[in-house]
Amino acid sequence: GAVVSQHPSRVICKSGTSVKIECRSLDFQATTMFWYRQFPKQSLMLMATSNEGSKATYEQGVEKDKFLINHASLTLSTLTVTSAHPEDSSFYICSATDRAETQYFGPGTRLLVL
Amino acid sequence: KQEVTQIPAALSVPEGENLVLNCSFTDSAIYNLQWFRQDPGKGLTSLLLIQSSQREQTSGRLNASLDKSSGRSTLYIAASQPGDSATYLCAVGVGANSKLTFGKGITLSVRP
């Protein structure tokens, strides 16, 4: 099946620094990618929808200046958490849709902000 | 606003038991419904995708049904095995290439 990768898988950073997370579709082109956040024992919450070559669409309550999304190609989207704070610590998961409209999820990135 | 509910939050069964996981959603105007498996600290693996026009999908020991009018879906797992232990998430989509609304998941433990 289709594969979506994320890098890094785990990152620890100091409060106030910025962290970039990459999401790649390895064997298919994805016109749409989604970024989700999951807190412990909670459901996945959509943060934003990313379309190649255009600005991301953010969900209500998600700060677009804090969570910068760039979808530069059909196989790569990046999420940058700017000026990270401890409350941003979470599990970030991306997904990408193929032409059959099936969403494939990445393995997730565990972010810990100290 | 679409809400997806999965009850109970956790379930423990002995190996070999057949079991049913339930999912309910508040808005029946869905495009599709998907069941996922998530292992601890890992991403999601898609198990079954049911389009709104379909009633059920089967894959191996798994069978998922969809009743749009009542806002319900079930995931049936036959002859459960310890390797089935994981969190099972239900999610509904409202259109092609659309975002998914997830339930909180059911954490299943299958005892040897």
Tab-separated table of N, CA and C in Angstrom, chain A:
chain	number	residue	atom	x	y	z
A	1	GLY	N	0.811	-1.196	0.000
A	1	GLY	CA	0.000	0.000	0.000
A	1	GLY	C	0.852	1.256	0.000
A	2	ALA	N	0.172	2.389	-0.095
A	2	ALA	CA	0.869	3.667	-0.110
A	2	ALA	C	1.547	3.928	1.217
A	3	VAL	N	2.688	4.637	1.160
A	3	VAL	CA	3.482	4.892	2.359
A	3	VAL	C	3.658	6.386	2.550
A	4	VAL	N	3.457	6.813	3.790
A	4	VAL	CA	3.693	8.197	4.179
A	4	VAL	C	4.721	8.183	5.306
A	5	SER	N	5.746	8.992	5.152
A	5	SER	CA	6.776	9.036	6.190
A	5	SER	C	6.765	10.388	6.884
A	6	GLN	N	7.258	10.415	8.104
A	6	GLN	CA	7.417	11.649	8.846
A	6	GLN	C	8.808	11.681	9.454
A	7	HIS	N	9.353	12.896	9.481
A	7	HIS	CA	10.671	13.067	10.073
A	7	HIS	C	10.736	14.386	10.820
A	8	PRO	N	11.221	14.407	12.029
A	8	PRO	CA	11.738	13.272	12.794
A	8	PRO	C	10.588	12.490	13.441
A	9	SER	N	10.912	11.351	14.008
A	9	SER	CA	9.897	10.575	14.700
A	9	SER	C	9.709	11.072	16.131
A	10	ARG	N	10.783	11.685	16.639
A	10	ARG	CA	10.722	12.177	18.009
A	10	ARG	C	11.655	13.374	18.127
A	11	VAL	N	11.207	14.415	18.794
A	11	VAL	CA	12.064	15.592	18.963
A	11	VAL	C	11.814	16.212	20.327
A	12	ILE	N	12.901	16.602	20.952
A	12	ILE	CA	12.849	17.310	22.229
A	12	ILE	C	13.514	18.666	22.015
A	13	CYS	N	12.848	19.718	22.431
A	13	CYS	CA	13.418	21.049	22.217
A	13	CYS	C	13.170	21.937	23.430
A	14	LYS	N	13.893	23.018	23.468
A	14	LYS	CA	13.718	23.980	24.551
A	14	LYS	C	12.585	24.939	24.224
A	15	SER	N	11.950	25.439	25.242
A	15	SER	CA	10.882	26.400	25.054
A	15	SER	C	11.406	27.623	24.316
A	16	GLY	N	10.650	28.079	23.332
A	16	GLY	CA	11.035	29.256	22.571
A	16	GLY	C	11.692	28.955	21.235
A	17	THR	N	12.090	27.721	21.030
A	17	THR	CA	12.708	27.356	19.744
A	17	THR	C	11.638	26.911	18.768
A	18	SER	N	12.034	26.809	17.494
A	18	SER	CA	11.119	26.358	16.446
A	18	SER	C	11.492	24.953	15.994
A	19	VAL	N	10.503	24.190	15.650
A	19	VAL	CA	10.700	22.797	15.235
A	19	VAL	C	9.992	22.549	13.909
A	20	LYS	N	10.692	21.923	12.975
A	20	LYS	CA	10.083	21.600	11.673
A	20	LYS	C	9.861	20.099	11.574
A	21	ILE	N	8.668	19.733	11.149
A	21	ILE	CA	8.317	18.333	10.940
A	21	ILE	C	7.980	18.135	9.464
A	22	GLU	N	8.568	17.107	8.858
A	22	GLU	CA	8.332	16.833	7.443
A	22	GLU	C	7.381	15.654	7.271
A	23	CYS	N	6.548	15.758	6.261
A	23	CYS	CA	5.627	14.684	5.903
A	23	CYS	C	5.802	14.414	4.413
A	24	ARG	N	6.112	13.177	4.062
A	24	ARG	CA	6.346	12.814	2.666
A	24	ARG	C	5.490	11.638	2.240
A	25	SER	N	4.914	11.731	1.050
A	25	SER	CA	4.277	10.570	0.438
A	25	SER	C	5.346	9.927	-0.441
A	26	LEU	N	5.687	8.675	-0.157
A	26	LEU	CA	6.864	8.065	-0.759
A	26	LEU	C	6.616	7.474	-2.139
A	27	ASP	N	5.421	6.981	-2.399
A	27	ASP	CA	5.198	6.295	-3.672
A	27	ASP	C	3.938	6.757	-4.380
A	28	PHE	N	3.457	7.933	-4.038
A	28	PHE	CA	2.315	8.484	-4.749
A	28	PHE	C	2.331	9.997	-4.595
A	29	GLN	N	1.602	10.658	-5.478
A	29	GLN	CA	1.493	12.103	-5.398
A	29	GLN	C	0.243	12.472	-4.628
A	30	ALA	N	0.411	13.369	-3.694
A	30	ALA	CA	-0.694	13.746	-2.818
A	30	ALA	C	-1.013	15.223	-3.004
A	31	THR	N	-2.162	15.500	-3.574
A	31	THR	CA	-2.540	16.903	-3.748
A	31	THR	C	-2.981	17.516	-2.435
A	32	THR	N	-3.453	16.679	-1.547
A	32	THR	CA	-3.919	17.170	-0.251
A	32	THR	C	-3.246	16.405	0.872
A	33	MET	N	-2.763	17.158	1.830
A	33	MET	CA	-2.207	16.566	3.046
A	33	MET	C	-2.874	17.213	4.247
A	34	PHE	N	-3.011	16.452	5.294
A	34	PHE	CA	-3.647	16.942	6.506
A	34	PHE	C	-2.672	16.827	7.677
A	35	TRP	N	-2.772	17.784	8.593
A	35	TRP	CA	-1.981	17.728	9.817
A	35	TRP	C	-2.932	17.608	11.011
A	36	TYR	N	-2.672	16.581	11.840
A	36	TYR	CA	-3.479	16.330	13.032
A	36	TYR	C	-2.590	16.403	14.269
A	37	ARG	N	-3.250	16.634	15.399
A	37	ARG	CA	-2.555	16.620	16.674
A	37	ARG	C	-3.322	15.686	17.606
A	38	GLN	N	-2.594	14.916	18.378
A	38	GLN	CA	-3.246	13.968	19.280
A	38	GLN	C	-2.619	14.073	20.662
A	39	PHE	N	-3.455	14.443	21.649
A	39	PHE	CA	-3.014	14.463	23.035
A	39	PHE	C	-3.284	13.094	23.640
A	40	PRO	N	-2.568	12.753	24.726
A	40	PRO	CA	-2.714	11.419	25.327
A	40	PRO	C	-4.177	11.059	25.602
A	41	LYS	N	-4.540	9.856	25.197
A	41	LYS	CA	-5.873	9.304	25.397
A	41	LYS	C	-6.980	10.159	24.759
A	42	GLN	N	-6.608	10.984	23.811
A	42	GLN	CA	-7.591	11.811	23.111
A	42	GLN	C	-7.631	11.435	21.640
A	43	SER	N	-8.634	11.948	20.977
A	43	SER	CA	-8.773	11.662	19.562
A	43	SER	C	-7.825	12.537	18.751
A	44	LEU	N	-7.678	12.211	17.498
A	44	LEU	CA	-6.920	13.073	16.591
A	44	LEU	C	-7.764	14.302	16.272
A	45	MET	N	-7.146	15.460	16.378
A	45	MET	CA	-7.835	16.704	16.055
A	45	MET	C	-7.151	17.328	14.840
A	46	LEU	N	-7.931	17.633	13.829
A	46	LEU	CA	-7.372	18.229	12.628
A	46	LEU	C	-6.889	19.635	12.929
A	47	MET	N	-5.665	19.953	12.487
A	47	MET	CA	-5.130	21.297	12.650
A	47	MET	C	-5.319	22.109	11.362
A	48	ALA	N	-4.969	21.479	10.238
A	48	ALA	CA	-5.013	22.229	8.986
A	48	ALA	C	-5.017	21.281	7.799
A	49	THR	N	-5.519	21.791	6.703
A	49	THR	CA	-5.525	21.078	5.424
A	49	THR	C	-4.551	21.793	4.511
A	50	SER	N	-3.666	21.001	3.920
A	50	SER	CA	-2.593	21.576	3.113
A	50	SER	C	-2.735	21.131	1.668
A	51	ASN	N	-2.836	22.076	0.748
A	51	ASN	CA	-2.920	21.771	-0.681
A	51	ASN	C	-1.675	22.281	-1.377
A	52	GLU	N	-1.152	21.474	-2.280
A	52	GLU	CA	0.082	21.810	-2.971
A	52	GLU	C	-0.051	23.128	-3.701
A	53	GLY	N	0.899	23.998	-3.440
A	53	GLY	CA	0.942	25.265	-4.155
A	53	GLY	C	0.010	26.351	-3.656
A	54	SER	N	-0.698	26.096	-2.591
A	54	SER	CA	-1.595	27.136	-2.067
A	54	SER	C	-1.486	27.198	-0.554
A	55	LYS	N	-2.083	28.236	0.015
A	55	LYS	CA	-2.019	28.391	1.458
A	55	LYS	C	-2.852	27.324	2.166
A	56	ALA	N	-2.397	26.962	3.344
A	56	ALA	CA	-3.120	25.955	4.123
A	56	ALA	C	-4.397	26.542	4.704
A	57	THR	N	-5.354	25.680	4.906
A	57	THR	CA	-6.604	26.069	5.556
A	57	THR	C	-6.571	25.555	6.991
A	58	TYR	N	-6.666	26.468	7.939
A	58	TYR	CA	-6.539	26.110	9.343
A	58	TYR	C	-7.912	25.926	9.984
A	59	GLU	N	-7.961	25.009	10.928
A	59	GLU	CA	-9.195	24.803	11.686
A	59	GLU	C	-9.342	25.922	12.725
A	60	GLN	N	-10.571	26.100	13.127
A	60	GLN	CA	-10.847	27.140	14.115
A	60	GLN	C	-10.054	26.875	15.392
A	61	GLY	N	-9.420	27.923	15.888
A	61	GLY	CA	-8.654	27.793	17.121
A	61	GLY	C	-7.190	27.458	16.920
A	62	VAL	N	-6.790	27.167	15.702
A	62	VAL	CA	-5.381	26.856	15.423
A	62	VAL	C	-4.706	28.100	14.883
A	63	GLU	N	-3.627	28.535	15.534
A	63	GLU	CA	-2.962	29.776	15.138
A	63	GLU	C	-2.067	29.526	13.922
A	64	LYS	N	-2.395	30.173	12.820
A	64	LYS	CA	-1.626	29.951	11.599
A	64	LYS	C	-0.221	30.522	11.689
A	65	ASP	N	-0.010	31.544	12.525
A	65	ASP	CA	1.331	32.119	12.658
A	65	ASP	C	2.214	31.280	13.566
A	66	LYS	N	1.580	30.425	14.349
A	66	LYS	CA	2.363	29.570	15.237
A	66	LYS	C	2.670	28.227	14.567
A	67	PHE	N	1.749	27.740	13.809
A	67	PHE	CA	1.905	26.456	13.111
A	67	PHE	C	1.970	26.736	11.604
A	68	LEU	N	3.198	26.930	11.126
A	68	LEU	CA	3.397	27.277	9.720
A	68	LEU	C	3.430	26.014	8.874
A	69	ILE	N	2.605	26.006	7.840
A	69	ILE	CA	2.532	24.845	6.956
A	69	ILE	C	2.932	25.253	5.554
A	70	ASN	N	3.839	24.454	4.981
A	70	ASN	CA	4.284	24.670	3.610
A	70	ASN	C	4.120	23.386	2.836
A	71	HIS	N	3.475	23.470	1.673
A	71	HIS	CA	3.240	22.273	0.846
A	71	HIS	C	3.879	22.562	-0.508
A	72	ALA	N	5.207	22.429	-0.558
A	72	ALA	CA	5.976	22.889	-1.704
A	72	ALA	C	5.867	21.977	-2.926
A	73	SER	N	5.578	20.698	-2.705
A	73	SER	CA	5.497	19.765	-3.834
A	73	SER	C	4.392	18.756	-3.576
A	74	LEU	N	4.151	17.899	-4.553
A	74	LEU	CA	3.084	16.899	-4.423
A	74	LEU	C	3.462	15.754	-3.485
A	75	THR	N	4.682	15.781	-2.982
A	75	THR	CA	5.097	14.702	-2.096
A	75	THR	C	5.617	15.185	-0.749
A	76	LEU	N	5.590	16.485	-0.513
A	76	LEU	CA	6.172	16.996	0.727
A	76	LEU	C	5.352	18.140	1.304
A	77	SER	N	5.049	18.010	2.588
A	77	SER	CA	4.448	19.097	3.351
A	77	SER	C	5.234	19.214	4.651
A	78	THR	N	5.433	20.446	5.102
A	78	THR	CA	6.138	20.634	6.366
A	78	THR	C	5.291	21.445	7.335
A	79	LEU	N	5.425	21.102	8.599
A	79	LEU	CA	4.768	21.825	9.688
A	79	LEU	C	5.864	22.366	10.592
A	80	THR	N	5.879	23.679	10.776
A	80	THR	CA	6.851	24.293	11.676
A	80	THR	C	6.123	24.855	12.888
A	81	VAL	N	6.511	24.367	14.046
A	81	VAL	CA	5.960	24.886	15.294
A	81	VAL	C	6.897	26.002	15.745
A	82	THR	N	6.444	27.228	15.661
A	82	THR	CA	7.303	28.366	15.988
A	82	THR	C	7.180	28.729	17.469
A	83	SER	N	8.317	29.147	18.046
A	83	SER	CA	8.360	29.529	19.452
A	83	SER	C	7.574	28.522	20.305
A	84	ALA	N	8.033	27.312	20.257
A	84	ALA	CA	7.314	26.219	20.926
A	84	ALA	C	7.289	26.409	22.441
A	85	HIS	N	6.179	26.021	23.039
A	85	HIS	CA	6.018	26.062	24.487
A	85	HIS	C	5.604	24.676	24.980
A	86	PRO	N	5.760	24.407	26.274
A	86	PRO	CA	5.416	23.075	26.793
A	86	PRO	C	4.008	22.602	26.417
A	87	GLU	N	3.064	23.509	26.305
A	87	GLU	CA	1.700	23.096	25.961
A	87	GLU	C	1.574	22.619	24.515
A	88	ASP	N	2.634	22.866	23.719
A	88	ASP	CA	2.640	22.361	22.336
A	88	ASP	C	3.103	20.904	22.268
A	89	SER	N	3.568	20.388	23.379
A	89	SER	CA	4.003	18.985	23.413
A	89	SER	C	2.817	18.103	23.051
A	90	SER	N	3.027	17.264	22.061
A	90	SER	CA	1.924	16.439	21.570
A	90	SER	C	2.457	15.458	20.544
A	91	PHE	N	1.564	14.674	20.004
A	91	PHE	CA	1.869	13.730	18.925
A	91	PHE	C	1.272	14.329	17.657
A	92	TYR	N	2.120	14.632	16.690
A	92	TYR	CA	1.660	15.255	15.461
A	92	TYR	C	1.675	14.210	14.340
A	93	ILE	N	0.539	14.078	13.673
A	93	ILE	CA	0.405	13.062	12.618
A	93	ILE	C	-0.060	13.731	11.334
A	94	CYS	N	0.570	13.367	10.235
A	94	CYS	CA	0.114	13.873	8.945
A	94	CYS	C	-0.544	12.749	8.164
A	95	SER	N	-1.336	13.134	7.200
A	95	SER	CA	-1.920	12.148	6.289
A	95	SER	C	-1.922	12.730	4.883
A	96	ALA	N	-1.968	11.852	3.915
A	96	ALA	CA	-1.987	12.266	2.526
A	96	ALA	C	-3.016	11.433	1.784
A	97	THR	N	-3.722	12.068	0.862
A	97	THR	CA	-4.733	11.340	0.096
A	97	THR	C	-4.216	11.039	-1.301
A	98	ASP	N	-4.519	9.832	-1.762
A	98	ASP	CA	-4.138	9.469	-3.123
A	98	ASP	C	-5.313	9.741	-4.064
A	99	ARG	N	-5.157	9.367	-5.325
A	99	ARG	CA	-6.197	9.673	-6.303
A	99	ARG	C	-7.491	8.917	-6.032
A	100	ALA	N	-7.390	7.837	-5.266
A	100	ALA	CA	-8.605	7.081	-4.908
A	100	ALA	C	-9.254	7.642	-3.658
A	101	GLU	N	-8.750	8.783	-3.198
A	101	GLU	CA	-9.312	9.491	-2.046
A	101	GLU	C	-9.123	8.764	-0.733
A	102	THR	N	-8.225	7.828	-0.686
A	102	THR	CA	-7.930	7.145	0.566
A	102	THR	C	-6.854	7.924	1.308
A	103	GLN	N	-7.053	8.115	2.605
A	103	GLN	CA	-6.053	8.812	3.410
A	103	GLN	C	-5.079	7.805	3.992
A	104	TYR	N	-3.809	8.086	3.819
A	104	TYR	CA	-2.757	7.276	4.420
A	104	TYR	C	-2.045	8.131	5.459
A	105	PHE	N	-1.824	7.538	6.609
A	105	PHE	CA	-1.269	8.291	7.715
A	105	PHE	C	0.213	8.010	7.916
A	106	GLY	N	0.925	9.042	8.316
A	106	GLY	CA	2.311	8.885	8.676
A	106	GLY	C	2.434	8.259	10.050
A	107	PRO	N	3.633	7.894	10.469
A	107	PRO	CA	3.864	7.238	11.755
A	107	PRO	C	3.813	8.184	12.936
A	108	GLY	N	3.746	9.489	12.674
A	108	GLY	CA	3.643	10.455	13.754
A	108	GLY	C	4.990	10.967	14.233
A	109	THR	N	4.953	12.148	14.837
A	109	THR	CA	6.137	12.776	15.433
A	109	THR	C	5.794	13.165	16.865
A	110	ARG	N	6.584	12.669	17.793
A	110	ARG	CA	6.364	12.998	19.205
A	110	ARG	C	7.194	14.228	19.532
A	111	LEU	N	6.530	15.307	19.888
A	111	LEU	CA	7.222	16.550	20.244
A	111	LEU	C	7.125	16.766	21.749
A	112	LEU	N	8.290	17.000	22.356
A	112	LEU	CA	8.346	17.328	23.779
A	112	LEU	C	9.086	18.661	23.923
A	113	VAL	N	8.398	19.630	24.478
A	113	VAL	CA	8.989	20.952	24.672
A	113	VAL	C	9.284	21.133	26.158
A	114	LEU	N	10.539	21.384	26.464
A	114	LEU	CA	10.944	21.500	27.872
A	114	LEU	C	10.865	22.944	28.357
